[in-house]
Coordinates of C-alpha atoms in Angstrom, one line a residue:
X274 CA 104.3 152.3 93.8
X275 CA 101.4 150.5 95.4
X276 CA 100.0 150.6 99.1
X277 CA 102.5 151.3 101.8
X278 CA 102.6 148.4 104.3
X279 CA 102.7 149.4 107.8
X280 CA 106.2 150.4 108.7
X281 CA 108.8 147.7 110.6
X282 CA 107.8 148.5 114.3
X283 CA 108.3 147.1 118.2
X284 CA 105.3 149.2 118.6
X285 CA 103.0 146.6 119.6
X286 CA 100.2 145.8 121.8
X287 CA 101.6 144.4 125.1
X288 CA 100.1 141.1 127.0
X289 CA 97.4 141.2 129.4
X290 CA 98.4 138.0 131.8
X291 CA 101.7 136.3 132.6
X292 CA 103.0 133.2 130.0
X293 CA 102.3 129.9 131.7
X294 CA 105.0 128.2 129.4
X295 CA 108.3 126.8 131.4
X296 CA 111.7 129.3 131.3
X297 CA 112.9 126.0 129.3
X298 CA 110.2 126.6 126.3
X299 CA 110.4 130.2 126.0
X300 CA 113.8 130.5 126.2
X301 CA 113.9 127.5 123.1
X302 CA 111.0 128.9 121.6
X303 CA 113.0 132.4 121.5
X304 CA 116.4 130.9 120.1
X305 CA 114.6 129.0 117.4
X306 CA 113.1 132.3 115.7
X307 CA 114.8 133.3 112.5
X308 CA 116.7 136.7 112.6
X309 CA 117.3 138.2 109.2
X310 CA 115.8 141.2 108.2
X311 CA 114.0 144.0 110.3
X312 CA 111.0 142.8 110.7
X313 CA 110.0 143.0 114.2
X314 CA 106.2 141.5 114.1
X315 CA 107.5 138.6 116.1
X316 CA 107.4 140.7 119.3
X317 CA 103.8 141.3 119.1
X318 CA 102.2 140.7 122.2
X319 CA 105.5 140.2 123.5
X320 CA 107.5 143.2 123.9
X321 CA 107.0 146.8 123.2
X322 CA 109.1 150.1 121.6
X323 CA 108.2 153.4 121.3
X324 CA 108.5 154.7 118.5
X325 CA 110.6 158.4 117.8
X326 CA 108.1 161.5 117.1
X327 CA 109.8 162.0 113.3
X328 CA 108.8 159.0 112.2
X329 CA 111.5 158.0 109.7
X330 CA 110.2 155.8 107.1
X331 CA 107.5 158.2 106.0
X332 CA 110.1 161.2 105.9
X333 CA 112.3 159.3 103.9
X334 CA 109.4 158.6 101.7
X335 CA 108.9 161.7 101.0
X336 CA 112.1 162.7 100.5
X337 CA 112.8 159.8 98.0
X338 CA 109.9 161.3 96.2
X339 CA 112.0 164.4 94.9
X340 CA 115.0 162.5 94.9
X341 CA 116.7 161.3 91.6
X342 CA 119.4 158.9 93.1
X343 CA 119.6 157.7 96.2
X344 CA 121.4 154.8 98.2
X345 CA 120.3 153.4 101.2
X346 CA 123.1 151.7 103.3
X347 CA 122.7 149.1 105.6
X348 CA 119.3 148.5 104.3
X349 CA 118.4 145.1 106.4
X350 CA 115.9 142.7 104.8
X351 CA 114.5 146.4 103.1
X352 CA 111.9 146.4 105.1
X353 CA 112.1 149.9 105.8
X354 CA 113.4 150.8 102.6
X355 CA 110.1 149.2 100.8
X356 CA 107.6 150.8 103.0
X357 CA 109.1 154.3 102.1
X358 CA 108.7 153.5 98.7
X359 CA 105.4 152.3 99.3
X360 CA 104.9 156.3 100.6
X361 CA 106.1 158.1 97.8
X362 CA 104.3 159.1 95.2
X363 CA 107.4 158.2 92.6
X364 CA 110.8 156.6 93.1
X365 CA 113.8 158.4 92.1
X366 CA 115.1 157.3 88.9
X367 CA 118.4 155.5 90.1
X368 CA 117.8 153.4 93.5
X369 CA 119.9 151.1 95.1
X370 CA 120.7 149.5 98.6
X371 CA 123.4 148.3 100.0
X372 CA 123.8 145.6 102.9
X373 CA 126.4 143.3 104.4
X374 CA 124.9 140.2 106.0
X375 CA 125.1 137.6 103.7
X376 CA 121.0 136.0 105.0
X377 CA 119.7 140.0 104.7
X378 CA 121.5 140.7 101.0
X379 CA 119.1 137.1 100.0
X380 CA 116.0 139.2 102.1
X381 CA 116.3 142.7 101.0
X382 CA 117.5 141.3 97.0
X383 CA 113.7 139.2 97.1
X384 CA 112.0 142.3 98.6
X385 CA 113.5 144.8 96.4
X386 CA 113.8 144.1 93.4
X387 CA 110.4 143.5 92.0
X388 CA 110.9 147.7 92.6
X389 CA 113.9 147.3 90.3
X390 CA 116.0 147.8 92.9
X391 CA 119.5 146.5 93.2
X392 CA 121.0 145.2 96.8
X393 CA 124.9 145.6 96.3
X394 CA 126.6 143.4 99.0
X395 CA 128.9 145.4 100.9
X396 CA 130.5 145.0 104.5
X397 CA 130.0 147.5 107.1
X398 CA 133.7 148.6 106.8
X399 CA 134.5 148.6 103.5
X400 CA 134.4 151.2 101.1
X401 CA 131.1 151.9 98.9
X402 CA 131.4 150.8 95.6
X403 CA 130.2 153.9 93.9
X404 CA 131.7 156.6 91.6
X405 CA 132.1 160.3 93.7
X406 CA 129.1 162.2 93.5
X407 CA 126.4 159.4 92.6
X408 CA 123.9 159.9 94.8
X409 CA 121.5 163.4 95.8
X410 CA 120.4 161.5 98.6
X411 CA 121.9 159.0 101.0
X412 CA 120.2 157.4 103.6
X413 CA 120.5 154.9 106.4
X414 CA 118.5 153.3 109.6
X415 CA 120.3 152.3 112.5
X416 CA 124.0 151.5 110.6
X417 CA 126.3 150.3 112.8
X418 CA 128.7 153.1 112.2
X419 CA 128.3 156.0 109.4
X420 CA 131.6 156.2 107.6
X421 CA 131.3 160.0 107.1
X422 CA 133.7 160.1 104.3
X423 CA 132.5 157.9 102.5
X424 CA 129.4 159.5 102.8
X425 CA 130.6 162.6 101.7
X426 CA 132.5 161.2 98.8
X427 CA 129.7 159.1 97.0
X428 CA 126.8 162.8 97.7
X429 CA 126.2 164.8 95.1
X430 CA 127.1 169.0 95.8
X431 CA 124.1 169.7 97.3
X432 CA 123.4 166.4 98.0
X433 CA 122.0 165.1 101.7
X434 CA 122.4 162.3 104.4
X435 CA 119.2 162.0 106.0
X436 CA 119.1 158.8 108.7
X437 CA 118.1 157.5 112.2
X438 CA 120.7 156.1 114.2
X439 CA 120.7 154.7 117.6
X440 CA 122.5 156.9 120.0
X441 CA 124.0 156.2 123.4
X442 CA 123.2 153.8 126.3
X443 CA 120.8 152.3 123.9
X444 CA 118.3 149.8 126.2
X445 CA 121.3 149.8 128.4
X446 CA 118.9 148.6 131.2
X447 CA 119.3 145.2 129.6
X448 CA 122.8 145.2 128.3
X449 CA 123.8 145.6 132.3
X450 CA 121.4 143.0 133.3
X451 CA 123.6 140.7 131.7
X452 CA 127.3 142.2 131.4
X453 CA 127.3 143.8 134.5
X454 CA 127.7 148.1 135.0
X455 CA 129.5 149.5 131.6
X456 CA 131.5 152.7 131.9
X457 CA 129.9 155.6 129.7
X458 CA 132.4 156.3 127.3
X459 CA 131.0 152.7 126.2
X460 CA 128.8 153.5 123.4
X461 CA 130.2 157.3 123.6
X462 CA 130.8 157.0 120.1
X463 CA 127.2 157.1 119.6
X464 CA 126.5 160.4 120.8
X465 CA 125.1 162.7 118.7
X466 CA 127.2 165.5 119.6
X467 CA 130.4 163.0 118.1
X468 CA 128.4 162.2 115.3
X469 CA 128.0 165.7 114.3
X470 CA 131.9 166.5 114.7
X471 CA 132.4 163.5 112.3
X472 CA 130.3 164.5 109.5
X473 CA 131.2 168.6 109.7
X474 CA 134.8 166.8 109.3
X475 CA 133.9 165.1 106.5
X476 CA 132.7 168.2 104.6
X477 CA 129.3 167.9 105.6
X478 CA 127.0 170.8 106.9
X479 CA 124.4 169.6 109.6
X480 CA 120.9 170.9 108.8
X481 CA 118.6 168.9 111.3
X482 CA 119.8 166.9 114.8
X483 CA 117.2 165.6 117.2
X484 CA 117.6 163.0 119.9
X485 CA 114.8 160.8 121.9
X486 CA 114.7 158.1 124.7
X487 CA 112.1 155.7 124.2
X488 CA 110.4 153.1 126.4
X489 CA 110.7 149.7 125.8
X490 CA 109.2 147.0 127.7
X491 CA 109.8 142.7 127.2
X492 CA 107.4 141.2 128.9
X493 CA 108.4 137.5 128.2
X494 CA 112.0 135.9 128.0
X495 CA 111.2 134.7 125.0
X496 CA 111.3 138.4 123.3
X497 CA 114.5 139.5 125.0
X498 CA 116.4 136.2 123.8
X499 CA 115.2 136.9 120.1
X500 CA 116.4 140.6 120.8
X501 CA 119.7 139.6 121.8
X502 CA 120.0 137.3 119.0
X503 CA 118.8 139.8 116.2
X504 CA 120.6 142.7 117.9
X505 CA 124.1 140.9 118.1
X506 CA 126.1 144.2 119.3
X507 CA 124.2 144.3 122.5
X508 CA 125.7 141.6 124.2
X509 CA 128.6 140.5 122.0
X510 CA 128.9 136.6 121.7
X511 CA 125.2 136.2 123.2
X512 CA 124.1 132.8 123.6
X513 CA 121.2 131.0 125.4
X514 CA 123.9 128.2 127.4
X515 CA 126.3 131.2 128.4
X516 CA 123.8 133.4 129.7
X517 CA 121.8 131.4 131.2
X518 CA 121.6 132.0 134.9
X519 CA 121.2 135.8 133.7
X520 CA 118.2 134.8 131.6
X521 CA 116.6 132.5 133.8
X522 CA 117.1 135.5 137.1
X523 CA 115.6 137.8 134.4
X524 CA 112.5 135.2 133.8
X525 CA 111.7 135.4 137.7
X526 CA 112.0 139.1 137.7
X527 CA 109.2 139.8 135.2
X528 CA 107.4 136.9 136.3
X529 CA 106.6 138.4 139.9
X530 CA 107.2 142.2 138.8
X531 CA 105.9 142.6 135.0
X532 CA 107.1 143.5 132.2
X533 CA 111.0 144.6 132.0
X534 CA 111.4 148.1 131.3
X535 CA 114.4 149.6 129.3
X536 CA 114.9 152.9 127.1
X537 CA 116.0 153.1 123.6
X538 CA 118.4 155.6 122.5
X539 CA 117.3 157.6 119.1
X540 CA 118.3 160.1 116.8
X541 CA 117.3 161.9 113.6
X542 CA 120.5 163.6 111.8
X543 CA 120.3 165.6 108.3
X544 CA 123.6 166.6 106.6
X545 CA 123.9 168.1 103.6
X546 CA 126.8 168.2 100.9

């Protein structure tokens, strides 16, 4: 399958003295950067994410490695996706992706398919476009919600879901910064506990659920406006012009404090058919 790239990470090495660039061209130079696909190299330097102790992309490797159809939903730009192939030491014999963002179908179809793998645009909600019992092995990271039955319906008897999804309160340290205190039951449908009621009620048995805060740190303005951008759900209908007085309060803060520290919300789930 060739060498495995390193996998799409946050995990990078942070800066050692403040920017001396203006609010102004950090905030422009943080609005002009492209946002499709899951590559995250852009925050080098800039912003920082630890990373969950599973590590996903090489487990999924390996399990694509005994695997002989699998579907990964919501696959991005297939960045992830591509480097667990990279890990494996074979693919399974039918692969295929699916992903609804028109700019990440045009990534992840350029990426994947020199691996003969087909991206199949499908939106978030709809239902998959695959025959019941297709796949031994589904897998997703971060989707915006898992549909459990569908899930269910497109696994194989025996078959598994094996995924990372971003759990509660997820960097809620900046999502208040700029929409104020949120109630819990806000992202309550994120918690793993729900999450495992949905599948069991789909018909699927849980076989491995682990959950991990992680520390993030954005040490420029610059980083959290691309975040904001790339992560849309964060702070629904973000834009530089409406925001600004939040981002430009945020731009003193780390600029007499450091960097800005929030916490990522992870978790590994494994179902099985």
């Amino acid at each position: 399958m060739g060498g495995a790239r390193p996998p799409p990470t946050a995990t990078i090495t942070s800066m050692t003295s403040p920017d001396p660039r203006t609010f102004e061209d950090l905030v422009a130079e943080g609005a002009a950067v492209p946002t499709d696909g899951w590559d995250f190299s852009w925050f080098e330097g800039r912003a920082t994410e630890a990373r969950p102790s599973w590590g996903y992309a090489t487990s999924l490797g390996g399990r694509l490695a005994t695997a002989t159809a699998a579907l990964d939903i919501q696959t991005g730009g297939g960045e992830v996706l591509d480097f667990a192939l990279g890990t494996a030491p074979k693919a399974p014999v039918l692969m295929t992706a699916t992903e609804g963002w028109p700019p990440n179908v045009a990534k992840a179809t350029a990426l994947l398919s020199p691996r003969g793998i087909a991206v199949v645009a499908v939106s978030e909600d709809a239902p998959l476009p695959f025959a019941d019992g297709t796949f031994d092995l589904v897998g997703s990271r971060h989707p915006v919600k898992p549909r459990w039955a569908e899930i269910a319906r497109v696994l194989r008897p025996g078959g598994t879901y094996f995924a990372q999804h971003v759990g509660p309160r997820s960097v809620f340290e900046l999502v208040e910064h700029f929409l104020g205190p949120l109630p819990e039951e806000q992202s309550s449908d994120r918690h793993p506990d729900r999450e495992r009621a949905g599948a069991e009620a789909a018909g699927l048995e849980i076989v491995d659920l682990r959950a991990e805060r992680l520390r993030m740190e954005f040490h420029d303005i610059a980083a959290v406006v691309h975040f904001l951008r790339k992560v849309v759900w964060m702070v629904p209908g973000f834009t530089v012009a409406r925001y600004e007085p939040q981002l430009r309060s945020l731009h003193e803060r780390i600029a007499a404090d450091g960097p800005f520290v929030a916490h990522s919300s992870r978790h590994l789930i494994e179902a099985r058919k």
